[in-house]
Amino acid sequence: MLIRATFTLSLLTLTVSRSFDSGSSTINCVKCHATDPEKINVHLIHHSHDDVGWLKTVDQYYWGLNQSIARVGVQYIMTSVANALENYPDRRFIQVETAFFWMWWQNQEEVMRQKFKKLVENGQIEIVNGAWSMNDEACVNYQSIIDQFTWGFGILNDTLGECGQPTIAWQIDPFGHTREHGSMMTKMAFDALFFGHDHVIFGSAFGSDNTYHTPGGLCWDYLCSDDAIDDDPSSPGYNVNVKITSFVNDVKNYAKYYKTNHVIITMGGDFYYQAAELNFRNSDKLIKAFQNNTEVNLLYSTPSCYLNAVYQSQPVLETKTDDFLPYSNADDTFWVGYFTSRPNFKYFERVSHNILQVGKQLYSLARASGVSNLNVDLLNGLRQANGVVQHHDAITGTEKQHVNDDYVKMIHRGIIEVESQFSIIFNNLLNQSLPQLTSCLEANNSICHTSQTYDEFLVLVYNPLATPVDHIIRLPVQNASYSVEGPNGNIQSDVLEPISNFTFIKREEGPIVGGQDLVFVADEVPPLGIKLFLVKKGSENITRSKTFDIRSFGNEDLGFDLDENTNLLKSVTMNGQTLEISQNFYYYASHDGSGGRVASGAYIFQPNGEASVFGNASIVRSYRGNVVEEVQQKINDWITQIIRIYKSSSHNYIEFDWLVGPVDVSDKIGKEIITRFQVNNFQNNATFWTDSNGREMIQRILNFRPTFTYDPTKEPIASNYYPVTSKISIIDPERNLQVSVLNDRSQGGSSLNEGQLELMIHRRMLHDDSKGVGEALNEQQFGQGIVTRGRHWLVIGSRNETNKNATVSAQERFLAQQKLLQPWVGLETTGNLSNSKINELILTNYSALTSKLTTILNLITLEPWKNSTYILRLEHSLELNEDPNLAVPIALDIHELFQDFYVENVQEMTLGANKRLETVKGYNWEYLGHMTKKNTYSDDTFIEMKPMDIRTFIVELNRK
Ligand SMILES: *[C@@H]1O[C@H](CO)[C@@H](O)[C@H](O)[C@H]1NC(C)=O
Ligand SMILES: *[C@@H]1O[C@H](CO)[C@@H](O)[C@H](O)[C@H]1NC(C)=O
Ligand SMILES: *[C@@H]1O[C@H](CO)[C@@H](O)[C@H](O)[C@H]1NC(C)=O
Ligand SMILES: *[C@@H]1O[C@H](CO)[C@@H](O)[C@H](O)[C@H]1NC(C)=O
Ligand SMILES: [Zn+2]
């Protein structure tokens, strides 16, 4: 634990005091029991770990349904704890998951709410973490972390007031920990982050078996079966001495790992405390039994009391600057499969994140404009669904299938609700009337009712970035020619065969019509702005796009070649460089768990040997169009891929659009599919880089960990897998070349050989990996294994040159940004519109901003908040050394940011928008840096953004 605790503390900047200024009065919400400097102080932390979905759905866990899976009803936990604490002021408990707290709160009568609130105010219940869920760290994007903490904090403030604001971050169950998550917690002004599950090398941490569970012999919970403490000497079952002896041994053992005489012991487990009196009554007795102990002082505590006690002892702490990935609980058992598990769900999470951000912006603009019939609460469903799916058994893909189905339903319902007001909002912003505006969530699956049914329709594009974008629109259409008209007349388009007819062959109802994709570029869509395009069906019937026997695509600025014999990628040209790069699909045979190894499953990636290649490609068709040049490769009956480039100069990358599945397991062997890029003559010296939650890149060295040694021969492949949330890169330092692959969802990836990059894109296994979920990860659809489709974007370039006004790293940042926050596209039939109205509409050039921000400034949040305020969050998207010209501080005046409103009454907040930055005080750990206070200019709307800064403001938007 100490190793962990020291890292934990040192990673973060700590604040000095637990009391804080609430304006007029100072509230102190924490009451700690006395500790004894002469003894080992054992801080007992009573907690319940309540997964927001895993074996049961959130709803089933909350209410206590589906009890044969687990006898759990979270609703009883909070009630039972409140009752157990009420008349016992010494007892303590921590409450963690705000999603469950909110369900509980809504279902309580006022008496119970007040009882709970009082316990929070008098320090008996401490709210820790406070996020909607305890998010996974490997697969989540930083923006989703920020969102789900912000929403949790807001609900806690609304219900419990200021004492409900957590000061401790608590990540005891996620399977590995990222640097970026730690950094986010610092920016949220948490005093410390406590976490569980790290590499086995660190030994025991929380409790004896590296978990957050109650130590052996002391598990008195309703879900446990240890004997209670019998401290009546006249009782035949009197056992208090026995209990104490074994506990003292445990404590002395733990104490060796700690740097101070304070030891933390967690008293809890998954869904404990449904009958809290069982736990507290026995803890009372245990504490009492230690009353006169000369060595050990036992006390009810909370993480902030523990932290405070450690702080008083002033231990010397160490700093760790890498992360805790990948996690393994044995030399040959690496928890890296979940980086890729359930690839479609991981993609859907990105889509829903995108729509939520668009929704928050649009509702903000509409509310600030005074749209009368707007219901901003329609954002809440998706806010909460997205918070839930960040959970460490949700986005990870480690939940049971029926729970995953429920998550999908939850997100989908949220999206429908958010989008339900878009027509009202667009009509208001544009002063128009577009009554039927609909999005096409299934366009990537060749389904879009409007574009496939109507001969003429409008395409509305809303850009959520603060900088203009050229957005590729791709819509399934009828088997015909099409024209596309923008504000400056007709624009180029292509009608292409889609990647495969697989989905509509298998789908029961069959294709709606046709089977062609219309592709065009919605160019220069303004920042936070809208453009419209008119699409008209032509008279000409299209036969399938022609096949050319071409193997060379693009030109000297951007292009790629295929090999004549293998039909695989051979070389790539971009940013003034040409590199020989091949790419192909391979599979790892999943280990079946025989011979004492753990099987490959939802959590664990356990390959049975090296990857096998599927073979060469055949060319289905190739195409040189007006907008794209592309080739469709077929690898086998269930793997196809389009490699393409766009002719628009703002799309400076090679796109790989792959379709994989149903993975063939007819040989009874599970398979995990990877795409692998091989760059010839490239020396990256066993070093590669992966992003941390979509932000800073972290160096990875093959078979090596910066802070400890391990034996890579036990599992040479999986032990080198890392999460890739947005990008993986290799660099040849001799030639200063960089090759990167960006992705559209989180995946596992590695570089196992020189010049190589691989990403795992699909997994289908036939065995469970014995980590609790109890199901093999073998997703089904249409009665077969699930098919997944996704994209990779390959970028190459020299690191010391600037192309297109940016270094290759900066280009990759903008690309990642554009893929994370894509424009929202809505369709509207023209049936009821006059020609003059249509002409007027396609001249629309709306932007909510007065001017575009520079591409490196990201407006990551514009969100309607309490009492007619808004959250405004800006980010400088570059790291310090990513671009000599662009990675520099930028000053701007946010007062004038918006076209129609002044930004006024600006309050700078911590990252979670719950504390005014100026009120944050830091624990004074001498050897650590303090949270840097931002410059306060006399004009509070004039701000400066430094590389990697994120700054959060609560503002008013007042109409000009
Ligand atoms: C501890 O010592 C006090 C004073 O001698 C005594 O009253 C109390 O019963 C003792 N407690 C235990 C658990 O032995
Ligand atoms: C669908 O694709 C398969 C394989 O590429 C092809 O044989 C078949 O003709 C296609 N069907 C349709 C309806 O286009
Ligand atoms: C296009 O195809 C439709 C349906 O197959 C047919 O009715 C129509 O006559 C065709 N038009 C032309 C111009 O060939
Ligand atoms: C918390 O709630 C109080 C009372 O409603 C409000 O005054 C305060 O601004 C809220 N704090 C935040 C950060 O929203
Ligand atoms: Zn958990």
Short mmCIF file of N, CA and C in Angstrom, two decimals, residues 561-637:
data_model
loop_
_atom_site.label_atom_id
_atom_site.label_comp_id
_atom_site.label_asym_id
_atom_site.label_seq_id
_atom_site.Cartn_x
_atom_site.Cartn_y
_atom_site.Cartn_z
N ASP A 561 0.35 3.26 -52.96
CA ASP A 561 0.45 2.24 -54.01
C ASP A 561 0.19 0.87 -53.41
N LEU A 562 -0.35 -0.01 -54.25
CA LEU A 562 -0.52 -1.40 -53.83
C LEU A 562 0.52 -2.27 -54.52
N ASP A 563 0.82 -3.37 -53.88
CA ASP A 563 1.76 -4.32 -54.45
C ASP A 563 1.07 -5.12 -55.55
N GLU A 564 1.76 -5.32 -56.68
CA GLU A 564 1.19 -6.01 -57.83
C GLU A 564 0.81 -7.46 -57.53
N ASN A 565 1.57 -8.08 -56.68
CA ASN A 565 1.34 -9.50 -56.44
C ASN A 565 0.39 -9.76 -55.28
N THR A 566 0.61 -9.03 -54.18
CA THR A 566 -0.20 -9.30 -52.99
C THR A 566 -1.46 -8.45 -52.94
N ASN A 567 -1.52 -7.39 -53.72
CA ASN A 567 -2.60 -6.41 -53.65
C ASN A 567 -2.71 -5.74 -52.30
N LEU A 568 -1.63 -5.81 -51.53
CA LEU A 568 -1.60 -5.13 -50.23
C LEU A 568 -0.90 -3.79 -50.39
N LEU A 569 -1.09 -2.96 -49.38
CA LEU A 569 -0.43 -1.66 -49.37
C LEU A 569 1.07 -1.83 -49.54
N LYS A 570 1.68 -0.98 -50.37
CA LYS A 570 3.12 -1.10 -50.59
C LYS A 570 3.86 0.17 -50.16
N SER A 571 3.29 1.33 -50.50
CA SER A 571 3.96 2.56 -50.11
C SER A 571 2.96 3.70 -49.94
N VAL A 572 3.41 4.69 -49.20
CA VAL A 572 2.55 5.82 -48.85
C VAL A 572 3.33 7.11 -49.04
N THR A 573 2.68 8.10 -49.61
CA THR A 573 3.31 9.42 -49.79
C THR A 573 2.47 10.49 -49.12
N MET A 574 3.14 11.31 -48.36
CA MET A 574 2.42 12.35 -47.60
C MET A 574 3.44 13.28 -46.97
N ASN A 575 3.08 14.52 -46.80
CA ASN A 575 3.95 15.48 -46.12
C ASN A 575 5.39 15.44 -46.68
N GLY A 576 5.49 15.24 -47.98
CA GLY A 576 6.80 15.27 -48.61
C GLY A 576 7.66 14.04 -48.38
N GLN A 577 7.07 12.99 -47.83
CA GLN A 577 7.83 11.76 -47.57
C GLN A 577 7.16 10.60 -48.29
N THR A 578 7.97 9.67 -48.78
CA THR A 578 7.41 8.41 -49.27
C THR A 578 8.04 7.28 -48.47
N LEU A 579 7.20 6.46 -47.87
CA LEU A 579 7.71 5.34 -47.10
C LEU A 579 7.10 4.05 -47.62
N GLU A 580 7.91 2.99 -47.58
CA GLU A 580 7.37 1.67 -47.92
C GLU A 580 6.65 1.13 -46.70
N ILE A 581 5.35 1.01 -46.83
CA ILE A 581 4.54 0.53 -45.70
C ILE A 581 3.57 -0.53 -46.22
N SER A 582 3.56 -1.68 -45.57
CA SER A 582 2.54 -2.66 -45.91
C SER A 582 1.57 -2.76 -44.75
N GLN A 583 0.41 -3.30 -45.07
CA GLN A 583 -0.61 -3.44 -44.01
C GLN A 583 -1.39 -4.70 -44.31
N ASN A 584 -1.68 -5.46 -43.26
CA ASN A 584 -2.48 -6.67 -43.47
C ASN A 584 -3.18 -7.06 -42.17
N PHE A 585 -4.09 -8.01 -42.30
CA PHE A 585 -4.84 -8.48 -41.15
C PHE A 585 -4.27 -9.82 -40.67
N TYR A 586 -4.19 -9.97 -39.36
CA TYR A 586 -3.68 -11.18 -38.74
C TYR A 586 -4.65 -11.59 -37.64
N TYR A 587 -4.47 -12.78 -37.13
CA TYR A 587 -5.25 -13.13 -35.94
C TYR A 587 -4.38 -13.87 -34.94
N TYR A 588 -4.71 -13.63 -33.69
CA TYR A 588 -4.17 -14.43 -32.60
C TYR A 588 -5.20 -15.49 -32.26
N ALA A 589 -4.78 -16.74 -32.19
CA ALA A 589 -5.68 -17.78 -31.71
C ALA A 589 -5.81 -17.59 -30.20
N SER A 590 -7.05 -17.53 -29.73
CA SER A 590 -7.27 -17.30 -28.30
C SER A 590 -6.93 -18.55 -27.52
N HIS A 591 -6.24 -18.37 -26.42
CA HIS A 591 -5.94 -19.50 -25.55
C HIS A 591 -7.23 -20.01 -24.94
N ASP A 592 -7.39 -21.33 -24.87
CA ASP A 592 -8.66 -21.89 -24.37
C ASP A 592 -8.65 -22.14 -22.87
N GLY A 593 -7.56 -21.79 -22.20
CA GLY A 593 -7.53 -21.96 -20.76
C GLY A 593 -7.01 -23.31 -20.31
N SER A 594 -6.55 -24.12 -21.26
CA SER A 594 -6.02 -25.43 -20.84
C SER A 594 -4.60 -25.27 -20.30
N GLY A 595 -4.14 -26.29 -19.63
CA GLY A 595 -2.76 -26.32 -19.15
C GLY A 595 -2.47 -25.30 -18.07
N GLY A 596 -3.49 -24.93 -17.33
CA GLY A 596 -3.25 -24.05 -16.19
C GLY A 596 -3.15 -22.57 -16.54
N ARG A 597 -3.33 -22.24 -17.81
CA ARG A 597 -3.32 -20.81 -18.14
C ARG A 597 -4.74 -20.27 -18.08
N VAL A 598 -4.86 -18.99 -17.99
CA VAL A 598 -6.18 -18.37 -18.02
C VAL A 598 -6.57 -18.23 -19.50
N ALA A 599 -7.83 -18.50 -19.80
CA ALA A 599 -8.29 -18.36 -21.17
C ALA A 599 -8.34 -16.89 -21.57
N SER A 600 -8.27 -16.64 -22.86
CA SER A 600 -8.51 -15.29 -23.37
C SER A 600 -9.99 -15.00 -23.20
N GLY A 601 -10.31 -13.84 -22.71
CA GLY A 601 -11.72 -13.51 -22.48
C GLY A 601 -11.94 -12.02 -22.51
N ALA A 602 -13.08 -11.59 -21.95
CA ALA A 602 -13.46 -10.18 -22.02
C ALA A 602 -12.38 -9.28 -21.43
N TYR A 603 -11.74 -9.73 -20.35
CA TYR A 603 -10.71 -8.91 -19.70
C TYR A 603 -9.31 -9.21 -20.26
N ILE A 604 -9.03 -10.51 -20.32
CA ILE A 604 -7.66 -10.96 -20.56
C ILE A 604 -7.43 -11.24 -22.04
N PHE A 605 -6.29 -10.79 -22.53
CA PHE A 605 -5.84 -11.21 -23.86
C PHE A 605 -4.74 -12.24 -23.63
N GLN A 606 -5.05 -13.48 -24.04
CA GLN A 606 -4.12 -14.57 -23.81
C GLN A 606 -3.93 -15.29 -25.15
N PRO A 607 -2.99 -14.80 -25.98
CA PRO A 607 -2.82 -15.42 -27.28
C PRO A 607 -2.14 -16.77 -27.15
N ASN A 608 -2.51 -17.68 -28.02
CA ASN A 608 -1.85 -18.97 -28.05
C ASN A 608 -0.79 -18.91 -29.15
N GLY A 609 0.28 -18.20 -28.87
CA GLY A 609 1.37 -18.08 -29.85
C GLY A 609 1.28 -16.79 -30.65
N GLU A 610 2.14 -16.74 -31.65
CA GLU A 610 2.26 -15.55 -32.50
C GLU A 610 1.04 -15.38 -33.39
N ALA A 611 0.92 -14.20 -33.95
CA ALA A 611 -0.20 -13.93 -34.84
C ALA A 611 0.00 -14.64 -36.18
N SER A 612 -1.11 -15.10 -36.78
CA SER A 612 -1.06 -15.72 -38.10
C SER A 612 -1.69 -14.77 -39.11
N VAL A 613 -1.10 -14.76 -40.29
CA VAL A 613 -1.63 -13.85 -41.31
C VAL A 613 -2.74 -14.56 -42.07
N PHE A 614 -3.71 -13.80 -42.54
CA PHE A 614 -4.81 -14.41 -43.29
C PHE A 614 -4.43 -14.70 -44.73
N GLY A 615 -3.50 -13.92 -45.25
CA GLY A 615 -3.14 -14.14 -46.65
C GLY A 615 -3.21 -12.85 -47.42
N ASN A 616 -3.02 -12.93 -48.71
CA ASN A 616 -3.01 -11.73 -49.53
C ASN A 616 -4.43 -11.26 -49.81
N ALA A 617 -4.49 -10.09 -50.42
CA ALA A 617 -5.80 -9.51 -50.72
C ALA A 617 -6.14 -9.73 -52.18
N SER A 618 -7.41 -9.75 -52.49
CA SER A 618 -7.79 -9.59 -53.89
C SER A 618 -8.50 -8.24 -54.01
N ILE A 619 -8.45 -7.68 -55.18
CA ILE A 619 -9.07 -6.36 -55.37
C ILE A 619 -10.49 -6.55 -55.88
N VAL A 620 -11.45 -6.05 -55.13
CA VAL A 620 -12.84 -6.14 -55.55
C VAL A 620 -13.13 -5.06 -56.58
N ARG A 621 -12.66 -3.87 -56.32
CA ARG A 621 -12.82 -2.76 -57.25
C ARG A 621 -11.88 -1.66 -56.83
N SER A 622 -11.56 -0.82 -57.77
CA SER A 622 -10.84 0.39 -57.41
C SER A 622 -11.50 1.54 -58.15
N TYR A 623 -11.26 2.72 -57.69
CA TYR A 623 -12.09 3.82 -58.17
C TYR A 623 -11.34 5.13 -58.03
N ARG A 624 -11.31 5.91 -59.09
CA ARG A 624 -10.79 7.27 -59.00
C ARG A 624 -11.94 8.23 -59.23
N GLY A 625 -12.41 8.83 -58.18
CA GLY A 625 -13.58 9.68 -58.30
C GLY A 625 -13.24 11.15 -58.20
N ASN A 626 -14.29 11.95 -58.07
CA ASN A 626 -14.10 13.38 -57.93
C ASN A 626 -13.67 13.77 -56.52
N VAL A 627 -14.15 12.98 -55.57
CA VAL A 627 -13.92 13.30 -54.17
C VAL A 627 -12.94 12.33 -53.54
N VAL A 628 -13.05 11.07 -53.91
CA VAL A 628 -12.18 10.06 -53.31
C VAL A 628 -11.49 9.24 -54.39
N GLU A 629 -10.37 8.66 -53.98
CA GLU A 629 -9.77 7.58 -54.75
C GLU A 629 -9.66 6.43 -53.78
N GLU A 630 -10.13 5.27 -54.19
CA GLU A 630 -10.14 4.19 -53.21
C GLU A 630 -10.05 2.83 -53.88
N VAL A 631 -9.66 1.87 -53.07
CA VAL A 631 -9.61 0.49 -53.54
C VAL A 631 -10.25 -0.38 -52.48
N GLN A 632 -11.06 -1.32 -52.94
CA GLN A 632 -11.65 -2.25 -51.99
C GLN A 632 -10.93 -3.58 -52.07
N GLN A 633 -10.38 -3.99 -50.95
CA GLN A 633 -9.68 -5.27 -50.88
C GLN A 633 -10.56 -6.30 -50.19
N LYS A 634 -10.39 -7.52 -50.64
CA LYS A 634 -11.04 -8.61 -49.95
C LYS A 634 -9.96 -9.53 -49.42
N ILE A 635 -9.97 -9.77 -48.13
CA ILE A 635 -8.95 -10.61 -47.52
C ILE A 635 -9.45 -12.05 -47.45
N ASN A 636 -10.69 -12.20 -47.01
CA ASN A 636 -11.33 -13.52 -47.02
C ASN A 636 -12.84 -13.28 -47.02
N ASP A 637 -13.61 -14.31 -46.76
CA ASP A 637 -15.06 -14.14 -46.83
C ASP A 637 -15.62 -13.20 -45.78
#
